[in-house]
Coordinates of C-alpha atoms in Angstrom, one line a residue:
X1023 CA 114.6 109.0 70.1
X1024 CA 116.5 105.6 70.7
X1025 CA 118.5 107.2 73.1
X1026 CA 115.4 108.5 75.1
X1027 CA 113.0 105.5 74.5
X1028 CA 114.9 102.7 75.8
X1029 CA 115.0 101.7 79.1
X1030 CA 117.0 98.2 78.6
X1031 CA 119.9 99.7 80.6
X1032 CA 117.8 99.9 83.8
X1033 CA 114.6 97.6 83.4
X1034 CA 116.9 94.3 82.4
X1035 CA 117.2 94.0 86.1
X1036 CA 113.2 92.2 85.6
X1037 CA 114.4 89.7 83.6
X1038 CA 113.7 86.8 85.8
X1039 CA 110.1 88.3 86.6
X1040 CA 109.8 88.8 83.0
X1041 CA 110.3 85.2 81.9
X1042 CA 108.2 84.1 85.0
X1043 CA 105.0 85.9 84.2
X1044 CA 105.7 85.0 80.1
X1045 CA 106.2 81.1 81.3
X1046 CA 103.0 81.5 83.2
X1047 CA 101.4 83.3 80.6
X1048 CA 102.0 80.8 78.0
X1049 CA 101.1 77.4 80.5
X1050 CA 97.6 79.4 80.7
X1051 CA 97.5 79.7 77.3
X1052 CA 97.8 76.0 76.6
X1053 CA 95.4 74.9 79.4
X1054 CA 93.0 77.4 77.6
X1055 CA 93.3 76.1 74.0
X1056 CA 94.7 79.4 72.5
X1057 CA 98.1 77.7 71.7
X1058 CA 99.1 74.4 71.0
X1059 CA 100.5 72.3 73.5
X1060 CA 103.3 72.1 71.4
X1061 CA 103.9 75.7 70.5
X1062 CA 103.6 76.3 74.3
X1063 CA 106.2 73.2 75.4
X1064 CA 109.0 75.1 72.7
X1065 CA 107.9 78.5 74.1
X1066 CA 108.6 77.2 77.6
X1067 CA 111.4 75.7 76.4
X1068 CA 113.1 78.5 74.7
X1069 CA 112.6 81.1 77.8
X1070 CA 114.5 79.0 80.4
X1071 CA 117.4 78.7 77.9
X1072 CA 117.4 82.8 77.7
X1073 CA 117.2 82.6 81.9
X1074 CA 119.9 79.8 81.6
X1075 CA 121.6 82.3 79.4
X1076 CA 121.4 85.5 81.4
X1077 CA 122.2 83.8 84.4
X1078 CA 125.4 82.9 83.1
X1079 CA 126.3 85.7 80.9
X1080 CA 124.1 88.8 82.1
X1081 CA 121.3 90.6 79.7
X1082 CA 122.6 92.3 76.7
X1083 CA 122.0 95.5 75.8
X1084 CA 120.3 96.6 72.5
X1085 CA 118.9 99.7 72.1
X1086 CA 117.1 98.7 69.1
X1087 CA 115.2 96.7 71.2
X1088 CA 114.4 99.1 73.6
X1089 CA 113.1 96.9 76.7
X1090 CA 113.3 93.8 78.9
X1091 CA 110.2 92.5 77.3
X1092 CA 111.4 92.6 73.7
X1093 CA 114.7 91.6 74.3
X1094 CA 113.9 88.2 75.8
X1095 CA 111.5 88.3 72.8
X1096 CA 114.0 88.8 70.6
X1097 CA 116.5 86.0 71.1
X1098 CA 112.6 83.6 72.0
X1099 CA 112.2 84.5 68.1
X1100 CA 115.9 83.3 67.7
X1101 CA 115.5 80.0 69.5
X1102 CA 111.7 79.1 68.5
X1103 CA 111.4 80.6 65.4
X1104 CA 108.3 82.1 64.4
X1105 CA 106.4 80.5 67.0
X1106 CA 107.7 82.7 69.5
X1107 CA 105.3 85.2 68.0
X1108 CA 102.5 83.0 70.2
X1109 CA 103.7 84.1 73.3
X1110 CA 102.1 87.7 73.0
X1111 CA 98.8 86.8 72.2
X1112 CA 96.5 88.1 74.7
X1113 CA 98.7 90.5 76.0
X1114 CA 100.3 93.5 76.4
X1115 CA 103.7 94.6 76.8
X1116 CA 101.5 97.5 79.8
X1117 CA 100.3 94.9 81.9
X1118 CA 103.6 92.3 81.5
X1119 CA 105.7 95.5 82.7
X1120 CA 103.1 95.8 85.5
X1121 CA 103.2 92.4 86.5
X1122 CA 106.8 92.4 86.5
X1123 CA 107.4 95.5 88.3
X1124 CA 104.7 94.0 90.6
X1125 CA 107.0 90.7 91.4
X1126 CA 110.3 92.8 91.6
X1127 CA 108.4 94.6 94.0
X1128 CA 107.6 91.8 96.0
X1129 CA 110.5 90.7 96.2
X1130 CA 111.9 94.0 97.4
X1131 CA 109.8 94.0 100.6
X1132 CA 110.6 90.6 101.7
X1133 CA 114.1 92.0 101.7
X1134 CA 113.3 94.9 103.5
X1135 CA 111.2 92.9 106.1
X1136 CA 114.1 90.5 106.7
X1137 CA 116.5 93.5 106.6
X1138 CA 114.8 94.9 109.5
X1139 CA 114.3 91.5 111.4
X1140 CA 118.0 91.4 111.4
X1141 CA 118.5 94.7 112.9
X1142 CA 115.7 93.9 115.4
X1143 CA 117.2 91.1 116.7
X1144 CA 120.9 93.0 116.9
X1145 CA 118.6 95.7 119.0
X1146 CA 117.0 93.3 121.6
X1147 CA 120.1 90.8 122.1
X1148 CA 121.6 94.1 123.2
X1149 CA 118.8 95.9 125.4
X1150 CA 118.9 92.4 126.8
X1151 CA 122.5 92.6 127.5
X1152 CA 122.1 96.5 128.9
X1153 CA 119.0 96.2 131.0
X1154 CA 120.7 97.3 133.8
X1155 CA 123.6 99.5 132.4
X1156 CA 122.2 103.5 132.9
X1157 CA 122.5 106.4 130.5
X1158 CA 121.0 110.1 130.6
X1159 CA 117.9 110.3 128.6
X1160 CA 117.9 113.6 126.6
X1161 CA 115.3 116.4 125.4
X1162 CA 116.6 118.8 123.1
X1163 CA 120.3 117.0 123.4
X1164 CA 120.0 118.4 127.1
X1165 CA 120.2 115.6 129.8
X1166 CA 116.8 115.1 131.3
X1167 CA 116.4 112.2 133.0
X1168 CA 118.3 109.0 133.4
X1169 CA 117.2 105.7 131.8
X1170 CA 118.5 102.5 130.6
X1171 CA 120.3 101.3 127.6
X1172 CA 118.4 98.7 127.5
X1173 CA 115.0 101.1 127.5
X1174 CA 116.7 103.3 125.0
X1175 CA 117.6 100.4 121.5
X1176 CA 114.3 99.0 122.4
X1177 CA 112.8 102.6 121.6
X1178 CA 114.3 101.9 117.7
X1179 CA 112.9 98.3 118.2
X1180 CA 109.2 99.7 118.3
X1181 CA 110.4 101.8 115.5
X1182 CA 111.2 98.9 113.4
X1183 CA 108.0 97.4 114.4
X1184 CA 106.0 99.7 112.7
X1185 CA 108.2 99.9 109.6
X1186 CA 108.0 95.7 108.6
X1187 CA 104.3 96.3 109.3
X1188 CA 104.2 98.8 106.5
X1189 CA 106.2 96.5 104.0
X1190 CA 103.8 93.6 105.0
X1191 CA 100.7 95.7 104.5
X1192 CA 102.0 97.2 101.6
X1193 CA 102.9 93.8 100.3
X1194 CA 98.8 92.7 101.1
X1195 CA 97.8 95.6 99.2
X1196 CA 99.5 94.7 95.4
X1197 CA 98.6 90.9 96.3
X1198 CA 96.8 91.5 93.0
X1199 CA 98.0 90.6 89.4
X1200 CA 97.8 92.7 86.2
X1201 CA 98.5 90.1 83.6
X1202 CA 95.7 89.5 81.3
X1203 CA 94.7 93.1 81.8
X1204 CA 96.2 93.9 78.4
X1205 CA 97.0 96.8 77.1
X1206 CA 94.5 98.9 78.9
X1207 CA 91.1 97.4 78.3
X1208 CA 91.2 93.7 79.1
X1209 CA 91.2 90.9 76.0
X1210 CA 88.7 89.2 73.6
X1211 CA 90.2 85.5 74.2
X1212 CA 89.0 83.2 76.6
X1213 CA 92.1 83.7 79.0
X1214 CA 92.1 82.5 82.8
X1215 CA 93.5 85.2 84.9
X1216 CA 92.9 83.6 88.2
X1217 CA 95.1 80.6 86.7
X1218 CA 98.1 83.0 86.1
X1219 CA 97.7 85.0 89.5
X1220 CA 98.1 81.6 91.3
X1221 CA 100.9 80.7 88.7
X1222 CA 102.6 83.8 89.8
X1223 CA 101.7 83.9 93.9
X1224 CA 99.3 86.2 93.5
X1225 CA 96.0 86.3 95.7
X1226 CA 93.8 87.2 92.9
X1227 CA 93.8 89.4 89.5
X1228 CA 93.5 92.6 89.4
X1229 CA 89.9 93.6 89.2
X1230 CA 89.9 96.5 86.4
X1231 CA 92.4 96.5 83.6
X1232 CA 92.9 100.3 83.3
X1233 CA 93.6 100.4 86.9
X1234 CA 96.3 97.6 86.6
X1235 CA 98.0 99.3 84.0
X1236 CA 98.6 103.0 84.8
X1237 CA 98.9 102.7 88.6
X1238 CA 102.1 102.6 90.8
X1239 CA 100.8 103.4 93.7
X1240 CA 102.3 99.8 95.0
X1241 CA 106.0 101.5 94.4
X1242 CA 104.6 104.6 95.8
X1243 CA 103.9 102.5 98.7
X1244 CA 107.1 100.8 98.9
X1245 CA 109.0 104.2 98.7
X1246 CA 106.8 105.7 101.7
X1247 CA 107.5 102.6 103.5
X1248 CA 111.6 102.7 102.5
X1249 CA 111.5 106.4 103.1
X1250 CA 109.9 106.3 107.1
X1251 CA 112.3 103.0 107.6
X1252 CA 115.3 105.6 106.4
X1253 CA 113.9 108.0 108.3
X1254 CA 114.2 105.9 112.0
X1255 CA 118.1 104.3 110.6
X1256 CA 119.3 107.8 110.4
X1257 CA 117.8 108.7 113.8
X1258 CA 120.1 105.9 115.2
X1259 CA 123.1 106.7 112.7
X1260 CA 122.9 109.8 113.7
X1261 CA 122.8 109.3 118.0
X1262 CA 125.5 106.6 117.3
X1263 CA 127.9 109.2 115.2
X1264 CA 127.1 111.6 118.3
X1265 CA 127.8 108.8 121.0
X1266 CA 131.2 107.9 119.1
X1267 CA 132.6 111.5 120.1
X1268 CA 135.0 111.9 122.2
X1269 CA 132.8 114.3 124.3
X1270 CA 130.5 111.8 124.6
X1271 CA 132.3 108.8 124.3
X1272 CA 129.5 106.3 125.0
X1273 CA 130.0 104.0 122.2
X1274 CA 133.1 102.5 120.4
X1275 CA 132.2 101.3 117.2
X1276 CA 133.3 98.5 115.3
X1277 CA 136.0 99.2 113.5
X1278 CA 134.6 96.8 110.4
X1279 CA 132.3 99.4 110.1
X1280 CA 134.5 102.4 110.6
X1281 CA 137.2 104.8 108.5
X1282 CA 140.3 106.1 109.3
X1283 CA 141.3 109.9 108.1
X1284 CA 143.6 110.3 104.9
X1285 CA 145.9 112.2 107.5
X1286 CA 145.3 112.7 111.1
X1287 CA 146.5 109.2 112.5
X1288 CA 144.0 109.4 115.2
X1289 CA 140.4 109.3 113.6
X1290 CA 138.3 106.9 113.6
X1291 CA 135.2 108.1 112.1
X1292 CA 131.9 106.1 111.9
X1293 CA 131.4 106.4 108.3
X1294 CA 129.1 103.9 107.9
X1295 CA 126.2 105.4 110.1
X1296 CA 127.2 108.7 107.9
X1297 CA 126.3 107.4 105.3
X1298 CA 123.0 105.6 106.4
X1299 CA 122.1 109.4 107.5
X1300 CA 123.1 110.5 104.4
X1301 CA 121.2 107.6 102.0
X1302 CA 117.7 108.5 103.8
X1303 CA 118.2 111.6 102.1
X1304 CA 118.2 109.5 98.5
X1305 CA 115.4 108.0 99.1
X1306 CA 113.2 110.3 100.6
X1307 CA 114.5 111.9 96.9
X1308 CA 113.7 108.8 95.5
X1309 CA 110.0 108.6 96.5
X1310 CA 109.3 112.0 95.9
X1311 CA 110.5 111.6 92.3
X1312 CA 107.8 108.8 91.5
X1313 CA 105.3 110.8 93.1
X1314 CA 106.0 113.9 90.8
X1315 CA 105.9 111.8 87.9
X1316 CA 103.0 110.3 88.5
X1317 CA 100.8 113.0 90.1
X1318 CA 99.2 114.3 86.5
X1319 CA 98.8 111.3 84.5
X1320 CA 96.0 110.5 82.6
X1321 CA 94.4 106.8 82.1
X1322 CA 95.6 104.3 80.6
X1323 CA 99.6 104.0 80.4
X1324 CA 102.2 107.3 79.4
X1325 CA 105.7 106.3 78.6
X1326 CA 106.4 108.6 81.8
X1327 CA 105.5 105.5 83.5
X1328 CA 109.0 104.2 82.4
X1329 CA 110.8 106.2 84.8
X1330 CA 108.9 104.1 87.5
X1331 CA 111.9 102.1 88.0
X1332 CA 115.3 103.9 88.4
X1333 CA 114.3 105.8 91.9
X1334 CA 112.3 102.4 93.1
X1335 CA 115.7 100.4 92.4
X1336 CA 117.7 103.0 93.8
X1337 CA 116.2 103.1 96.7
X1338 CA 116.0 99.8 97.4
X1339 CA 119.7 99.1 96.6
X1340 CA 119.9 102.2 99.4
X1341 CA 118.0 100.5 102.0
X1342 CA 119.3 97.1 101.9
X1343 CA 122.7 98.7 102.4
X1344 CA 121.4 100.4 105.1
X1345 CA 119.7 97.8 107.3
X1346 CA 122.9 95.8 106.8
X1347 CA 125.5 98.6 108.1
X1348 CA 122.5 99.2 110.9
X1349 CA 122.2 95.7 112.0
X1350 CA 126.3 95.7 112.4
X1351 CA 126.9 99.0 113.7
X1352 CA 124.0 97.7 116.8
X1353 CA 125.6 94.2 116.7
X1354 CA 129.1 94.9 117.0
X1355 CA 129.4 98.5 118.6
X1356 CA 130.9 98.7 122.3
X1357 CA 128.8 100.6 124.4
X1358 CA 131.3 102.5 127.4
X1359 CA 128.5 101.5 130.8
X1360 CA 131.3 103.2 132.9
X1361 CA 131.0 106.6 130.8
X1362 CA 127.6 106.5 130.3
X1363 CA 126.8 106.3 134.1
X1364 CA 129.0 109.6 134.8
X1365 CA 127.1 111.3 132.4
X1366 CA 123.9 110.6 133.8
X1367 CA 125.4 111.3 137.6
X1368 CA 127.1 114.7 136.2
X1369 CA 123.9 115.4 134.2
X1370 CA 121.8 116.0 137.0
X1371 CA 119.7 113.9 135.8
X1372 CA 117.6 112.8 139.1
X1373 CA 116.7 116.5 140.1
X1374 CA 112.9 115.5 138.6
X1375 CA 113.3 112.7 141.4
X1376 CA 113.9 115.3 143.9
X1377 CA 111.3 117.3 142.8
X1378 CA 108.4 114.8 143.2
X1379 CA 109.8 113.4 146.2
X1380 CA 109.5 117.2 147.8
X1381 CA 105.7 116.6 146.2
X1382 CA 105.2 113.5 147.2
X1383 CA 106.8 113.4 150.9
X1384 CA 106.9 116.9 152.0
X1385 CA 103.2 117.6 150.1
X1386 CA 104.8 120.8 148.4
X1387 CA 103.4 122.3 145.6
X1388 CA 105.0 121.5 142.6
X1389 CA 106.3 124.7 141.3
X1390 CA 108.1 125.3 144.7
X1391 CA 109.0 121.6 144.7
X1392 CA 110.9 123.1 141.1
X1393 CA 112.1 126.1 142.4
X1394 CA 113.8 124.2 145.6
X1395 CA 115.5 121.8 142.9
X1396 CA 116.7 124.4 140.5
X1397 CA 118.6 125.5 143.9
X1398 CA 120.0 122.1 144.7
X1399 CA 121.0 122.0 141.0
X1400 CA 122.4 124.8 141.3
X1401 CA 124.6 124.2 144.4
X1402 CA 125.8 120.9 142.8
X1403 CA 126.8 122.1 139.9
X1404 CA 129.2 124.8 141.4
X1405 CA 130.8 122.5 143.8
X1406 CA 130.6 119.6 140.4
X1407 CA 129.1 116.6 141.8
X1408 CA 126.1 115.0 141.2
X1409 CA 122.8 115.4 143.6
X1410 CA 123.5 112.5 145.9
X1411 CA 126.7 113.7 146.5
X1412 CA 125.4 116.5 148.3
X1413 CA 125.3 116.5 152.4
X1414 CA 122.1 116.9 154.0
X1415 CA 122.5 120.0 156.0
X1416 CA 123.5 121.5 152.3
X1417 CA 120.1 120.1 151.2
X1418 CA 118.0 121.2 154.5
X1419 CA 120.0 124.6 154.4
X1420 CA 118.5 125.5 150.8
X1421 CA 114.8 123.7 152.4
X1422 CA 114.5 122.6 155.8
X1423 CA 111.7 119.7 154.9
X1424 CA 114.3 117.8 153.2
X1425 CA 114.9 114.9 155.3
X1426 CA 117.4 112.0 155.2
X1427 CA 115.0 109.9 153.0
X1428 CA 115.5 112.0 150.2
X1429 CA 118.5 110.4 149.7
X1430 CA 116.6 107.2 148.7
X1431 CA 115.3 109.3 145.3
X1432 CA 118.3 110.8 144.6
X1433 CA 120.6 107.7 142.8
X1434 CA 120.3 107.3 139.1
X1435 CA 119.6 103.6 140.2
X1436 CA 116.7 104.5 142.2
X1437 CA 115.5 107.0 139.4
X1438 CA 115.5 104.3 136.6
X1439 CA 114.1 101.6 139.3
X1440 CA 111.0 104.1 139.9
X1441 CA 109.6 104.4 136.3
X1442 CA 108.3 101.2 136.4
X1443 CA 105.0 101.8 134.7
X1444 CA 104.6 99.8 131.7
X1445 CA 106.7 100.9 129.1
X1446 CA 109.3 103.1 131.6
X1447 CA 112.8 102.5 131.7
X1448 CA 112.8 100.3 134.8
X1449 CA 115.0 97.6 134.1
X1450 CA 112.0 95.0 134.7
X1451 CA 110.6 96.5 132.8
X1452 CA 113.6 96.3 129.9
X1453 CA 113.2 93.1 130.3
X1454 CA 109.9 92.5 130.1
X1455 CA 109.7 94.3 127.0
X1456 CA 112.6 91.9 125.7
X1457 CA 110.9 88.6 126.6
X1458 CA 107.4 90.4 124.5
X1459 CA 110.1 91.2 121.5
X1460 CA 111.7 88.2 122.0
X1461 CA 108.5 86.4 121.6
X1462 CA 107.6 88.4 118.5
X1463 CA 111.0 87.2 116.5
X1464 CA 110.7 83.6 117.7
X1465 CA 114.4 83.8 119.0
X1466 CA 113.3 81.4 121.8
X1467 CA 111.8 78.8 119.5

């Protein structure tokens, strides 16, 4: 039983929020007659010599005492004396985890928001830099069309626009505190929980106490959130590990951020974006154990509740890492321009360009406009060179309305210079997109 009860080995890690919400606690407690003023100055007292204590030593570990909350208790009892018995009254050790959890929590998405900041700025200082610089575009790893760098890092920007939105509404959502909730029914003193929510940078408390206790629907929230931003890093590890091989050979990356091999002299493998591929794994994992554990629990508080917080540290551990290696895999990764602009030209890339100019200028259908470019394509390929590089009697012998302007449609430059609707790959576009971006991070302020 003490072996499966405590959770000291894994909830210490709230031991600032813990002596935070019991300093607040005990201020309102004072202000509210309950305790003496000077019961509540040694209380005070007492807890920031345990956080000048942890700080400089860590958090022991007794099982005996089982949690966070009755540790700091504990050695509060050692300092104070029997005074320290004060500091629960009007409480509950449910809603003190809860509003502990709650500030961790807090805290957690602030990192993750700045995490992701980081890594948005590495993405748009870059598209800025590559504007211009052209790449095949791919469906189904095939090479579809050609676009820009530039248009292609800001497509992960957007991405990471929509995950700090979900941290910051998440973070709007448990703006509410559970302290004075109790242990699942609220209190008989005369406690002022609006004078602890503000202590403790809340908006507002919690509006029903069995609600405050048995939910964790704000972790839940944090571990969608961590899990989609996991999600879109592995996305990029994952075109970055594919860009690094030497078929490909688009990217170089930073060697900070890269392994070698135990025995092929050679390698240089880009470990790091393996392993942010691999972590989203974790904490998908993560998130989905919370939810299992909390899908079938009854009101108030079960003592499954304690194994709230190993996945949500996990996983947060997980994606800090993983911004970080993100934001200096984008930062300090050397993208081959000269490599990627064969690829596109070898790809074929433009042959939609030469099918809507057949639509366009020669007012063919379109599915003949296709046909005639699968036979261009075709002729291309065998003789290996790119569309453009074909002569125009090749191009009028396979259609005799192909004229000499088709060979106006037929560069990659002219093919990323023609989607310039907004949001296409046109480099004005790029770098419109980066001023808007820009704008959004305040790098220009």
């Amino acid at each position: 039983m003490r072996e499966i009860n405590a959770s000291i080995p894994f909830d210490k890690a709230l031991w600032r929020q813990d002596i935070a919400g019991s300093r607040a606690h005990v201020a309102m407690l004072a202000a509210q007659g309950i305790v003496s003023p000077e019961d509540a100055r040694a209380i005070d007292e007492g807890l920031q010599s345990i956080a000048a204590e942890y700080e400089r030593d860590g958090v022991p570990e007794d099982w005996d005492l089982e949690d966070i909350h009755m540790t700091v208790e504990s050695r509060l009892a050692e300092l104070v004396g029997p005074v320290a018995g004060r500091l629960h009254t009007a409480r509950s050790r449910n809603d003190q985890v809860a509003t502990d959890f709650k500030l961790w929590m807090r805290e957690a998405m602030l990192r993750a928001e700045a995490g992701i900041e980081s890594l948005q700025r590495a993405l748009v200082m870059r598209a800025e830099e590559h504007a211009d610089t052209i790449m095949p575009g791919f469906t189904h790893l095939q090479t579809a069309q050609p676009v820009t760098l530039g248009h292609h890092l800001l497509a992960y920007y957007e991405m990471t626009r929509r995950d700090r939105s979900r941290f910051a509404d998440a973070r709007a959502r448990m703006d509410e505190c559970p302290l004075g909730s109790a242990a699942l029914a609220g209190t008989g003193f005369p406690i002022d929980r609006e004078a602890t929510a503000k202590a403790l940078g809340f908006a507002r408390p919690t509006r029903n106490s069995l609600d405050a206790v048995s939910d964790r629907d704000f972790a839940m929230d944090y571990l969608a959130a961590a899990s989609q931003c996991a999600i879109h890093l592995s996305r990029l590890a994952e075109e970055l590990i594919i860009w690094a091989s030497q078929p490909f050979g688009f990217v170089r990356m930073p060697d900070t951020l890269s392994t070698g091999s135990s025995i092929m002299p050679q390698k240089k493998n880009p470990d790091a974006a393996e392993l942010v591929r691999g972590h989203a794994g974790r904490i998908i994992g993560c998130a989905t154990a919370l939810m299992v554990t909390m899908k079938g629990l009854p009101l108030a508080y079960s003592k499954d509740m304690q194994d709230d917080k190993p996945p949500v540290f996990e996983a947060a551990g997980l994606l800090d890492l993983c911004l970080a290696a993100a934001a200096g895999m984008i930062a300090d990764s050397r993208f081959e321009v000269t490599r990627m602009r064969q690829a596109a030209e070898l790809g074929y890339a433009t042959a939609t360009d030469l099918a809507d100019w057949l639509v366009r200028e020669a007012d063919i259908p379109f599915r003949e406009a296709h046909h005639i470019t699968g036979a261009a394509v075709r002729l291309a390929e065998s003789r290996g060179v790119a569309l453009d590089a074909l002569s125009l009697d090749e191009l009028t012998a396979i259609d005799a309305r192909i004229e000499q302007r088709v060979f106006a449609a037929l560069s990659v430059d002219a093919s990323v210079a023609a989607r310039a609707s907004y949001g296409g790959t046109a480099p004005d576009q790029v770098r419109q997109r980066v001023a808007e971006a820009r704008s959004e991070l305040g790098i220009d302020e």
